mmCIF file of C-alpha atoms in Angstrom:
data_model
loop_
_atom_site.group_PDB
_atom_site.id
_atom_site.type_symbol
_atom_site.label_atom_id
_atom_site.label_comp_id
_atom_site.label_asym_id
_atom_site.label_seq_id
_atom_site.Cartn_x
_atom_site.Cartn_y
_atom_site.Cartn_z
ATOM 1 C CA UNK A 6 16.943 -92.940 130.279
ATOM 2 C CA UNK A 7 20.080 -92.445 128.179
ATOM 3 C CA UNK A 8 21.934 -95.664 127.540
ATOM 4 C CA UNK A 9 25.663 -96.270 127.875
ATOM 5 C CA UNK A 10 28.126 -97.046 125.108
ATOM 6 C CA UNK A 11 30.205 -94.828 122.848
ATOM 7 C CA UNK A 12 29.019 -91.500 121.462
ATOM 8 C CA UNK A 13 28.394 -91.992 117.759
ATOM 9 C CA UNK A 14 27.833 -89.833 114.718
ATOM 10 C CA UNK A 15 25.219 -87.063 114.467
ATOM 11 C CA UNK A 16 21.769 -88.489 113.920
ATOM 12 C CA UNK A 17 20.342 -85.655 111.814
ATOM 13 C CA UNK A 18 21.537 -83.865 108.706
ATOM 14 C CA UNK A 19 23.337 -80.590 109.423
ATOM 15 C CA UNK A 20 25.273 -78.225 107.144
ATOM 16 C CA UNK A 21 28.276 -79.940 105.577
ATOM 17 C CA UNK A 22 30.711 -77.526 107.199
ATOM 18 C CA UNK A 23 29.296 -78.373 110.650
ATOM 19 C CA UNK A 24 29.063 -82.174 110.662
ATOM 20 C CA UNK A 25 29.751 -82.355 114.386
ATOM 21 C CA UNK A 26 26.585 -80.712 115.734
ATOM 22 C CA UNK A 27 23.101 -82.057 116.307
ATOM 23 C CA UNK A 28 19.879 -81.302 118.144
ATOM 24 C CA UNK A 29 16.097 -81.333 117.778
ATOM 25 C CA UNK A 30 16.096 -78.099 115.763
ATOM 26 C CA UNK A 31 18.732 -79.162 113.219
ATOM 27 C CA UNK A 32 16.412 -81.018 110.884
ATOM 28 C CA UNK A 33 13.925 -78.127 110.845
ATOM 29 C CA UNK A 34 16.720 -75.627 110.316
ATOM 30 C CA UNK A 35 18.739 -77.488 107.711
ATOM 31 C CA UNK A 36 16.464 -79.967 105.923
ATOM 32 C CA UNK A 37 12.739 -79.239 106.118
ATOM 33 C CA UNK A 38 13.354 -75.495 106.569
ATOM 34 C CA UNK A 39 10.459 -75.135 108.990
ATOM 35 C CA UNK A 40 12.464 -72.975 111.405
ATOM 36 C CA UNK A 41 12.163 -69.430 110.106
ATOM 37 C CA UNK A 42 14.203 -66.408 111.144
ATOM 38 C CA UNK A 43 12.237 -63.170 111.394
ATOM 39 C CA UNK A 44 13.060 -59.751 112.793
ATOM 40 C CA UNK A 45 16.580 -59.325 114.113
ATOM 41 C CA UNK A 46 16.556 -58.228 117.762
ATOM 42 C CA UNK A 47 20.326 -57.920 118.132
ATOM 43 C CA UNK A 48 22.230 -54.728 118.826
ATOM 44 C CA UNK A 49 25.711 -56.262 118.468
ATOM 45 C CA UNK A 50 27.143 -58.756 115.962
ATOM 46 C CA UNK A 51 28.074 -61.299 118.641
ATOM 47 C CA UNK A 52 24.571 -61.194 120.174
ATOM 48 C CA UNK A 53 22.536 -62.988 117.553
ATOM 49 C CA UNK A 54 18.856 -62.954 118.451
ATOM 50 C CA UNK A 55 15.840 -63.173 116.174
ATOM 51 C CA UNK A 56 12.119 -63.546 116.309
ATOM 52 C CA UNK A 57 11.354 -66.888 114.750
ATOM 53 C CA UNK A 58 8.698 -69.451 113.909
ATOM 54 C CA UNK A 59 9.309 -73.174 114.385
ATOM 55 C CA UNK A 60 6.630 -75.496 113.028
ATOM 56 C CA UNK A 61 4.078 -72.653 113.248
ATOM 57 C CA UNK A 62 4.985 -71.865 116.883
ATOM 58 C CA UNK A 63 6.458 -68.419 117.654
ATOM 59 C CA UNK A 64 9.799 -68.366 119.414
ATOM 60 C CA UNK A 65 13.032 -66.456 119.908
ATOM 61 C CA UNK A 66 16.167 -67.830 118.247
ATOM 62 C CA UNK A 67 19.473 -67.142 119.982
ATOM 63 C CA UNK A 68 23.004 -68.059 118.992
ATOM 64 C CA UNK A 69 26.373 -67.309 120.606
ATOM 65 C CA UNK A 70 24.625 -64.972 122.997
ATOM 66 C CA UNK A 71 27.421 -64.755 125.560
ATOM 67 C CA UNK A 72 31.116 -64.213 125.815
ATOM 68 C CA UNK A 73 30.967 -67.195 128.118
ATOM 69 C CA UNK A 74 33.848 -68.553 130.124
ATOM 70 C CA UNK A 75 35.218 -71.774 128.736
ATOM 71 C CA UNK A 76 36.045 -73.898 131.742
ATOM 72 C CA UNK A 77 38.961 -76.286 131.406
ATOM 73 C CA UNK A 78 39.593 -77.905 134.735
ATOM 74 C CA UNK A 79 43.081 -77.582 136.133
ATOM 75 C CA UNK A 80 43.724 -74.450 134.051
ATOM 76 C CA UNK A 81 42.932 -70.777 134.416
ATOM 77 C CA UNK A 82 39.558 -69.517 133.230
ATOM 78 C CA UNK A 83 39.813 -68.388 129.634
ATOM 79 C CA UNK A 84 37.504 -66.413 127.372
ATOM 80 C CA UNK A 85 35.453 -68.649 125.133
ATOM 81 C CA UNK A 86 37.009 -69.060 121.697
ATOM 82 C CA UNK A 87 34.912 -69.941 118.675
ATOM 83 C CA UNK A 88 37.540 -72.316 117.279
ATOM 84 C CA UNK A 89 37.269 -74.600 120.306
ATOM 85 C CA UNK A 90 33.543 -74.266 120.837
ATOM 86 C CA UNK A 91 32.749 -77.808 119.694
ATOM 87 C CA UNK A 92 36.063 -79.402 120.671
ATOM 88 C CA UNK A 93 34.509 -81.619 123.364
ATOM 89 C CA UNK A 94 33.740 -84.421 123.695
ATOM 90 C CA UNK A 95 35.925 -86.179 121.130
ATOM 91 C CA UNK A 96 35.018 -89.214 119.055
ATOM 92 C CA UNK A 97 35.236 -92.380 121.101
ATOM 93 C CA UNK A 98 34.193 -90.695 124.330
ATOM 94 C CA UNK A 99 31.874 -92.921 126.315
ATOM 95 C CA UNK A 100 28.619 -91.671 127.783
ATOM 96 C CA UNK A 101 30.056 -92.293 131.258
ATOM 97 C CA UNK A 102 33.070 -90.116 130.467
ATOM 98 C CA UNK A 103 30.787 -87.395 129.107
ATOM 99 C CA UNK A 104 28.751 -87.521 132.326
ATOM 100 C CA UNK A 105 31.980 -87.050 134.296
ATOM 101 C CA UNK A 106 32.874 -84.036 132.139
ATOM 102 C CA UNK A 107 29.476 -82.460 132.752
ATOM 103 C CA UNK A 108 29.699 -83.213 136.473
ATOM 104 C CA UNK A 109 33.097 -81.464 136.674
ATOM 105 C CA UNK A 110 31.727 -78.476 134.783
ATOM 106 C CA UNK A 111 28.795 -78.178 137.182
ATOM 107 C CA UNK A 112 31.067 -78.544 140.200
ATOM 108 C CA UNK A 113 33.163 -75.621 138.922
ATOM 109 C CA UNK A 114 30.133 -73.478 138.087
ATOM 110 C CA UNK A 115 27.736 -74.374 140.909
ATOM 111 C CA UNK A 116 29.979 -75.553 143.717
ATOM 112 C CA UNK A 117 30.080 -78.950 145.365
ATOM 113 C CA UNK A 118 26.316 -79.525 145.542
ATOM 114 C CA UNK A 119 25.142 -82.896 146.823
ATOM 115 C CA UNK A 120 22.681 -83.476 143.984
ATOM 116 C CA UNK A 121 24.777 -82.627 140.932
ATOM 117 C CA UNK A 122 24.357 -86.176 139.641
ATOM 118 C CA UNK A 123 20.612 -85.515 139.272
ATOM 119 C CA UNK A 124 21.365 -82.424 137.201
ATOM 120 C CA UNK A 125 23.785 -84.390 135.013
ATOM 121 C CA UNK A 126 21.048 -86.937 134.269
ATOM 122 C CA UNK A 127 18.651 -84.089 133.470
ATOM 123 C CA UNK A 128 21.163 -82.628 131.019
ATOM 124 C CA UNK A 129 21.579 -85.967 129.274
ATOM 125 C CA UNK A 130 17.814 -86.161 128.864
ATOM 126 C CA UNK A 131 17.798 -82.684 127.296
ATOM 127 C CA UNK A 132 20.821 -83.535 125.119
ATOM 128 C CA UNK A 133 18.976 -86.545 123.694
ATOM 129 C CA UNK A 134 17.116 -84.296 121.293
ATOM 130 C CA UNK A 135 15.623 -87.034 119.102
ATOM 131 C CA UNK A 136 14.539 -89.013 122.204
ATOM 132 C CA UNK A 137 16.003 -92.254 120.887
ATOM 133 C CA UNK A 138 17.423 -93.145 124.304
ATOM 134 C CA UNK A 139 21.029 -92.380 123.293
ATOM 135 C CA UNK A 140 23.233 -89.309 123.016
ATOM 136 C CA UNK A 141 25.066 -89.016 119.703
ATOM 137 C CA UNK A 142 28.443 -87.343 119.413
ATOM 138 C CA UNK A 143 26.805 -84.317 117.770
ATOM 139 C CA UNK A 144 24.223 -84.043 120.528
ATOM 140 C CA UNK A 145 26.944 -84.249 123.171
ATOM 141 C CA UNK A 146 29.109 -81.602 121.472
ATOM 142 C CA UNK A 147 26.107 -79.300 121.111
ATOM 143 C CA UNK A 148 25.039 -79.806 124.731
ATOM 144 C CA UNK A 149 28.594 -79.124 125.931
ATOM 145 C CA UNK A 150 28.756 -75.851 123.973
ATOM 146 C CA UNK A 151 25.354 -74.760 125.284
ATOM 147 C CA UNK A 152 26.230 -75.578 128.886
ATOM 148 C CA UNK A 153 28.892 -72.852 128.778
ATOM 149 C CA UNK A 154 26.009 -70.345 128.537
ATOM 150 C CA UNK A 155 24.395 -69.154 131.763
ATOM 151 C CA UNK A 156 20.980 -68.671 130.185
ATOM 152 C CA UNK A 157 20.769 -72.173 128.721
ATOM 153 C CA UNK A 158 21.857 -73.803 131.988
ATOM 154 C CA UNK A 159 19.325 -71.774 133.949
ATOM 155 C CA UNK A 160 16.510 -72.654 131.531
ATOM 156 C CA UNK A 161 17.251 -76.345 132.063
ATOM 157 C CA UNK A 162 17.455 -76.020 135.855
ATOM 158 C CA UNK A 163 14.247 -73.963 136.055
ATOM 159 C CA UNK A 164 12.390 -75.656 133.191
ATOM 160 C CA UNK A 165 9.329 -76.339 135.355
ATOM 161 C CA UNK A 166 9.125 -72.828 136.828
ATOM 162 C CA UNK A 167 6.420 -70.464 135.638
ATOM 163 C CA UNK A 168 8.559 -67.390 135.031
ATOM 164 C CA UNK A 169 11.376 -69.041 133.065
ATOM 165 C CA UNK A 170 10.858 -69.180 129.290
ATOM 166 C CA UNK A 171 10.559 -72.709 127.965
ATOM 167 C CA UNK A 172 13.377 -74.202 125.929
ATOM 168 C CA UNK A 173 11.883 -75.336 122.617
ATOM 169 C CA UNK A 174 14.994 -76.921 121.121
ATOM 170 C CA UNK A 175 18.551 -76.409 119.891
ATOM 171 C CA UNK A 176 20.994 -77.111 117.075
ATOM 172 C CA UNK A 177 24.651 -76.731 117.925
ATOM 173 C CA UNK A 178 24.891 -73.632 120.113
ATOM 174 C CA UNK A 179 21.767 -72.139 118.542
ATOM 175 C CA UNK A 180 18.721 -72.518 120.759
ATOM 176 C CA UNK A 181 15.050 -71.616 120.509
ATOM 177 C CA UNK A 182 13.019 -70.410 123.472
ATOM 178 C CA UNK A 183 9.385 -69.417 123.803
ATOM 179 C CA UNK A 184 8.569 -65.873 122.781
ATOM 180 C CA UNK A 185 7.153 -63.318 125.193
ATOM 181 C CA UNK A 186 4.521 -60.874 124.010
ATOM 182 C CA UNK A 187 5.787 -57.874 125.999
ATOM 183 C CA UNK A 188 9.579 -57.718 126.138
ATOM 184 C CA UNK A 189 10.006 -54.962 128.682
ATOM 185 C CA UNK A 190 8.724 -54.514 132.207
ATOM 186 C CA UNK A 191 7.099 -51.273 131.039
ATOM 187 C CA UNK A 192 5.451 -52.786 128.009
ATOM 188 C CA UNK A 193 7.090 -50.503 125.453
ATOM 189 C CA UNK A 194 10.176 -51.411 123.430
ATOM 190 C CA UNK A 195 11.944 -49.140 120.955
ATOM 191 C CA UNK A 196 14.552 -49.866 118.277
ATOM 192 C CA UNK A 197 18.033 -49.529 119.750
ATOM 193 C CA UNK A 198 18.942 -46.780 117.266
ATOM 194 C CA UNK A 199 16.134 -44.612 118.663
ATOM 195 C CA UNK A 200 17.068 -45.513 122.233
ATOM 196 C CA UNK A 201 20.497 -43.914 121.690
ATOM 197 C CA UNK A 202 18.967 -40.483 121.138
ATOM 198 C CA UNK A 203 16.334 -40.442 123.880
ATOM 199 C CA UNK A 204 17.401 -38.613 127.081
ATOM 200 C CA UNK A 205 17.240 -40.923 130.112
ATOM 201 C CA UNK A 206 14.854 -38.611 131.995
ATOM 202 C CA UNK A 207 12.411 -38.503 129.092
ATOM 203 C CA UNK A 208 12.675 -42.282 128.680
ATOM 204 C CA UNK A 209 11.752 -42.815 132.346
ATOM 205 C CA UNK A 210 8.708 -40.553 131.952
ATOM 206 C CA UNK A 211 7.692 -42.367 128.785
ATOM 207 C CA UNK A 212 8.092 -45.745 130.524
ATOM 208 C CA UNK A 213 5.746 -44.713 133.313
ATOM 209 C CA UNK A 214 3.207 -43.442 130.791
ATOM 210 C CA UNK A 215 2.991 -46.820 129.040
ATOM 211 C CA UNK A 216 2.802 -49.099 132.070
ATOM 212 C CA UNK A 217 -0.196 -51.414 132.516
ATOM 213 C CA UNK A 218 -2.871 -50.636 135.113
ATOM 214 C CA UNK A 219 -1.718 -50.872 138.745
ATOM 215 C CA UNK A 220 -3.342 -54.265 139.512
ATOM 216 C CA UNK A 221 -1.600 -55.695 136.459
ATOM 217 C CA UNK A 222 1.691 -54.148 137.515
ATOM 218 C CA UNK A 223 1.208 -55.744 140.918
ATOM 219 C CA UNK A 224 0.729 -59.159 139.329
ATOM 220 C CA UNK A 225 3.873 -58.717 137.211
ATOM 221 C CA UNK A 226 5.775 -57.617 140.342
ATOM 222 C CA UNK A 227 4.640 -60.727 142.220
ATOM 223 C CA UNK A 228 6.043 -62.754 139.341
ATOM 224 C CA UNK A 229 9.444 -61.084 139.743
ATOM 225 C CA UNK A 230 9.407 -61.786 143.489
ATOM 226 C CA UNK A 231 8.589 -65.431 142.740
ATOM 227 C CA UNK A 232 11.456 -65.619 140.259
ATOM 228 C CA UNK A 233 13.795 -64.231 142.918
ATOM 229 C CA UNK A 234 12.641 -67.126 145.108
ATOM 230 C CA UNK A 235 13.362 -69.575 142.281
ATOM 231 C CA UNK A 236 17.019 -68.541 141.946
ATOM 232 C CA UNK A 237 17.719 -67.909 145.661
ATOM 233 C CA UNK A 238 19.252 -71.059 147.136
ATOM 234 C CA UNK A 239 17.443 -73.291 144.663
ATOM 235 C CA UNK A 240 18.049 -77.019 144.230
ATOM 236 C CA UNK A 241 21.467 -76.409 142.646
ATOM 237 C CA UNK A 242 22.716 -73.430 144.620
ATOM 238 C CA UNK A 243 22.283 -69.692 144.568
ATOM 239 C CA UNK A 244 22.175 -67.670 141.335
ATOM 240 C CA UNK A 245 22.903 -63.936 141.306
ATOM 241 C CA UNK A 246 20.999 -61.472 139.141
ATOM 242 C CA UNK A 247 23.715 -59.192 137.785
ATOM 243 C CA UNK A 248 21.531 -57.080 135.486
ATOM 244 C CA UNK A 249 18.053 -56.304 136.802
ATOM 245 C CA UNK A 250 17.146 -53.692 134.209
ATOM 246 C CA UNK A 251 13.570 -53.510 132.929
ATOM 247 C CA UNK A 252 14.576 -54.626 129.426
ATOM 248 C CA UNK A 253 15.431 -58.092 130.741
ATOM 249 C CA UNK A 254 11.928 -58.681 132.085
ATOM 250 C CA UNK A 255 8.743 -59.189 130.090
ATOM 251 C CA UNK A 256 5.256 -60.554 130.526
ATOM 252 C CA UNK A 257 2.580 -62.388 128.585
ATOM 253 C CA UNK A 258 -1.020 -61.510 127.743
ATOM 254 C CA UNK A 259 -2.114 -62.716 131.205
ATOM 255 C CA UNK A 260 0.417 -60.354 132.860
ATOM 256 C CA UNK A 261 2.524 -63.239 134.140
ATOM 257 C CA UNK A 262 6.173 -62.230 134.378
ATOM 258 C CA UNK A 263 8.528 -63.964 131.954
ATOM 259 C CA UNK A 264 12.281 -63.484 131.876
ATOM 260 C CA UNK A 265 13.472 -62.219 128.503
ATOM 261 C CA UNK A 266 17.241 -62.221 128.970
ATOM 262 C CA UNK A 267 18.996 -64.329 131.619
ATOM 263 C CA UNK A 268 22.585 -64.055 130.355
ATOM 264 C CA UNK A 269 23.671 -62.096 133.413
ATOM 265 C CA UNK A 270 22.122 -64.429 135.985
ATOM 266 C CA UNK A 271 25.161 -66.362 137.128
ATOM 267 C CA UNK A 272 25.888 -69.064 139.698
ATOM 268 C CA UNK A 273 27.263 -67.532 142.890
ATOM 269 C CA UNK A 274 30.223 -69.927 142.931
ATOM 270 C CA UNK A 275 31.046 -69.004 139.333
ATOM 271 C CA UNK A 276 30.842 -65.275 140.052
ATOM 272 C CA UNK A 277 33.206 -65.554 143.014
ATOM 273 C CA UNK A 278 35.786 -67.146 140.729
ATOM 274 C CA UNK A 279 35.277 -64.383 138.171
ATOM 275 C CA UNK A 280 35.704 -61.458 140.505
ATOM 276 C CA UNK A 281 37.966 -62.534 143.352
ATOM 277 C CA UNK A 282 41.531 -61.280 143.166
ATOM 278 C CA UNK A 283 40.634 -58.814 140.405
ATOM 279 C CA UNK A 284 42.885 -55.778 140.748
ATOM 280 C CA UNK A 285 41.004 -52.705 141.940
ATOM 281 C CA UNK A 286 41.535 -49.092 142.934
ATOM 282 C CA UNK A 287 38.029 -48.609 144.340
ATOM 283 C CA UNK A 288 34.711 -50.438 144.711
ATOM 284 C CA UNK A 289 33.807 -49.228 141.212
ATOM 285 C CA UNK A 290 36.298 -51.746 139.822
ATOM 286 C CA UNK A 291 34.516 -54.634 141.544
ATOM 287 C CA UNK A 292 31.355 -54.887 139.450
ATOM 288 C CA UNK A 293 30.129 -57.743 137.253
ATOM 289 C CA UNK A 294 27.342 -56.945 134.815
ATOM 290 C CA UNK A 295 25.677 -53.816 136.153
ATOM 291 C CA UNK A 296 24.373 -54.977 139.538
ATOM 292 C CA UNK A 297 26.695 -57.542 141.134
ATOM 293 C CA UNK A 298 29.035 -55.507 143.294
ATOM 294 C CA UNK A 299 31.693 -56.486 145.777
ATOM 295 C CA UNK A 300 34.164 -54.272 147.627
ATOM 296 C CA UNK A 301 37.789 -53.393 147.008
ATOM 297 C CA UNK A 302 40.165 -54.481 149.760
ATOM 298 C CA UNK A 303 42.458 -51.460 150.082
ATOM 299 C CA UNK A 304 45.138 -53.522 151.807
ATOM 300 C CA UNK A 305 45.575 -55.963 148.947
ATOM 301 C CA UNK A 306 44.035 -53.848 146.161
ATOM 302 C CA UNK A 307 41.997 -56.911 145.179
ATOM 303 C CA UNK A 308 38.240 -57.362 144.867
ATOM 304 C CA UNK A 309 36.566 -59.416 147.562
ATOM 305 C CA UNK A 310 34.274 -62.256 146.503
ATOM 306 C CA UNK A 311 31.150 -61.476 148.564
ATOM 307 C CA UNK A 312 28.450 -59.512 146.756
ATOM 308 C CA UNK A 313 26.950 -56.609 148.693
ATOM 309 C CA UNK A 314 23.289 -56.683 147.649
ATOM 310 C CA UNK A 315 21.070 -59.774 147.426
ATOM 311 C CA UNK A 316 18.801 -60.292 144.410
ATOM 312 C CA UNK A 317 15.727 -59.224 146.348
ATOM 313 C CA UNK A 318 17.136 -55.777 147.159
ATOM 314 C CA UNK A 319 17.926 -55.175 143.485
ATOM 315 C CA UNK A 320 14.471 -56.361 142.421
ATOM 316 C CA UNK A 321 12.821 -54.012 144.921
ATOM 317 C CA UNK A 322 14.923 -51.109 143.661
ATOM 318 C CA UNK A 323 13.603 -51.802 140.179
ATOM 319 C CA UNK A 324 10.010 -52.159 141.409
ATOM 320 C CA UNK A 325 9.944 -49.079 143.670
ATOM 321 C CA UNK A 326 8.840 -46.465 141.141
ATOM 322 C CA UNK A 327 6.978 -49.083 139.105
ATOM 323 C CA UNK A 328 4.689 -50.027 142.008
ATOM 324 C CA UNK A 329 4.404 -46.728 143.866
ATOM 325 C CA UNK A 330 3.143 -44.834 140.831
ATOM 326 C CA UNK A 331 -0.642 -45.267 140.881
ATOM 327 C CA UNK A 332 -0.638 -47.430 144.019
ATOM 328 C CA UNK A 333 -3.983 -47.456 145.913
ATOM 329 C CA UNK A 334 -3.890 -44.858 148.687
ATOM 330 C CA UNK A 335 -4.853 -47.359 151.386
ATOM 331 C CA UNK A 336 -1.683 -49.438 150.880
ATOM 332 C CA UNK A 337 0.760 -46.890 149.503
ATOM 333 C CA UNK A 338 2.393 -46.037 152.846
ATOM 334 C CA UNK A 339 2.848 -49.672 153.849
ATOM 335 C CA UNK A 340 4.036 -50.609 150.361
ATOM 336 C CA UNK A 341 6.626 -47.831 150.357
ATOM 337 C CA UNK A 342 7.845 -48.876 153.813
ATOM 338 C CA UNK A 343 8.275 -52.486 152.768
ATOM 339 C CA UNK A 344 10.014 -51.609 149.521
ATOM 340 C CA UNK A 345 12.565 -49.411 151.284
ATOM 341 C CA UNK A 346 13.192 -52.125 153.888
ATOM 342 C CA UNK A 347 13.752 -54.514 151.014
ATOM 343 C CA UNK A 348 16.182 -52.184 149.219
ATOM 344 C CA UNK A 349 18.198 -51.848 152.446
ATOM 345 C CA UNK A 350 18.882 -55.613 152.620
ATOM 346 C CA UNK A 351 22.576 -56.511 152.712
ATOM 347 C CA UNK A 352 24.121 -59.913 152.156
ATOM 348 C CA UNK A 353 26.414 -59.491 155.160
ATOM 349 C CA UNK A 354 23.637 -58.600 157.632
ATOM 350 C CA UNK A 355 22.944 -60.965 160.512
ATOM 351 C CA UNK A 356 19.971 -63.244 159.849
ATOM 352 C CA UNK A 357 19.810 -61.979 156.239
ATOM 353 C CA UNK A 358 18.079 -65.121 155.000
ATOM 354 C CA UNK A 359 15.341 -64.785 157.613
ATOM 355 C CA UNK A 360 14.853 -61.104 156.796
ATOM 356 C CA UNK A 361 14.899 -61.937 153.081
ATOM 357 C CA UNK A 362 12.076 -64.481 153.464
ATOM 358 C CA UNK A 363 10.046 -62.234 155.757
ATOM 359 C CA UNK A 364 10.230 -59.171 153.499
ATOM 360 C CA UNK A 365 9.553 -61.170 150.345
ATOM 361 C CA UNK A 366 6.505 -62.881 151.857
ATOM 362 C CA UNK A 367 5.174 -59.604 153.293
ATOM 363 C CA UNK A 368 5.415 -57.907 149.897
ATOM 364 C CA UNK A 369 3.711 -60.763 148.067
ATOM 365 C CA UNK A 370 0.945 -60.923 150.677
ATOM 366 C CA UNK A 371 0.318 -57.171 150.523
ATOM 367 C CA UNK A 372 0.088 -57.181 146.738
ATOM 368 C CA UNK A 373 -2.020 -60.344 146.461
ATOM 369 C CA UNK A 374 -4.420 -59.105 149.125
ATOM 370 C CA UNK A 375 -5.074 -55.987 147.073
ATOM 371 C CA UNK A 376 -5.570 -57.664 143.693
ATOM 372 C CA UNK A 377 -6.962 -61.088 144.648
ATOM 373 C CA UNK A 378 -10.563 -60.036 144.002
ATOM 374 C CA UNK A 379 -9.884 -58.231 140.712
ATOM 375 C CA UNK A 380 -10.010 -59.589 137.180
ATOM 376 C CA UNK A 381 -6.249 -59.076 136.956
ATOM 377 C CA UNK A 382 -5.398 -61.730 139.533
#
């Protein structure tokens, strides 16, 4: 339990030019030097991601991974600016005031959920990196910066879920998450420079060639369906998967699905604020990420706020070729039928939530029934 009082000075030693940040990884990064940076996984300068080792445990180090929206309440949404990244809270801010700030942030991002206070308390527990029962000013500033990032917030919310990578620690807006052995749904990853020169048709054929055996693919697919359940009307609202490409999904040596990149999984309330009233000429102008699409109102020439496809439909679209290739003949017809029914799901359909649950459960049951007696289950 985090105590009250005034937020004090950082509790650990950080670089002299960043005296206002703190977190459980700072000492390892800045003093004992037991947090090592390995291979760079980034393709752009503002997406800093590395393989790393922290106290002999493998992990992935990420920093400033999003052009996140910096939410100042009572003002318009603005792009996040580096110069104001650690501007809140200020010295002298009480823990109670910080809790109110976090609550307001969550209300703007997640909507007026009845249990936001529970999430605020969870965040304070995470922010207390040295587990001394108090949140220092540096810890609070670091937590505030990290909470602007969709991926960090989702890792905290889903920290007990099997398919969400575990948060190992943070320092400022740098955070370390567990590494995943296979960082693509298809099990093969290439350097981005090579990716640029590979024709898309050849890449798809190569992906299919390197997939695991069908029972293992089925187990990975079940993991994706379970993750869809985790983010669909979870304890703190609905999250929308706005980039369901194979490169954002991975799996471990037991063929359990693990999310690799969750930057484009956004709270539904947050997305509606991002996209509503955006000027548009056609539906093509009403897209966030690659997969969250709304429609263009031709009367007002503004984007509507309701997404067209639910997460499950997008997941099934991704899994269609993945699961049908090599599927056992005795279930192929039924599997194909269920996948196409899933892809046809629309958010605006009557009884969508009932259909969503029915289709999801039918798919999981069909796949589990086929692999439950194999070594891959």
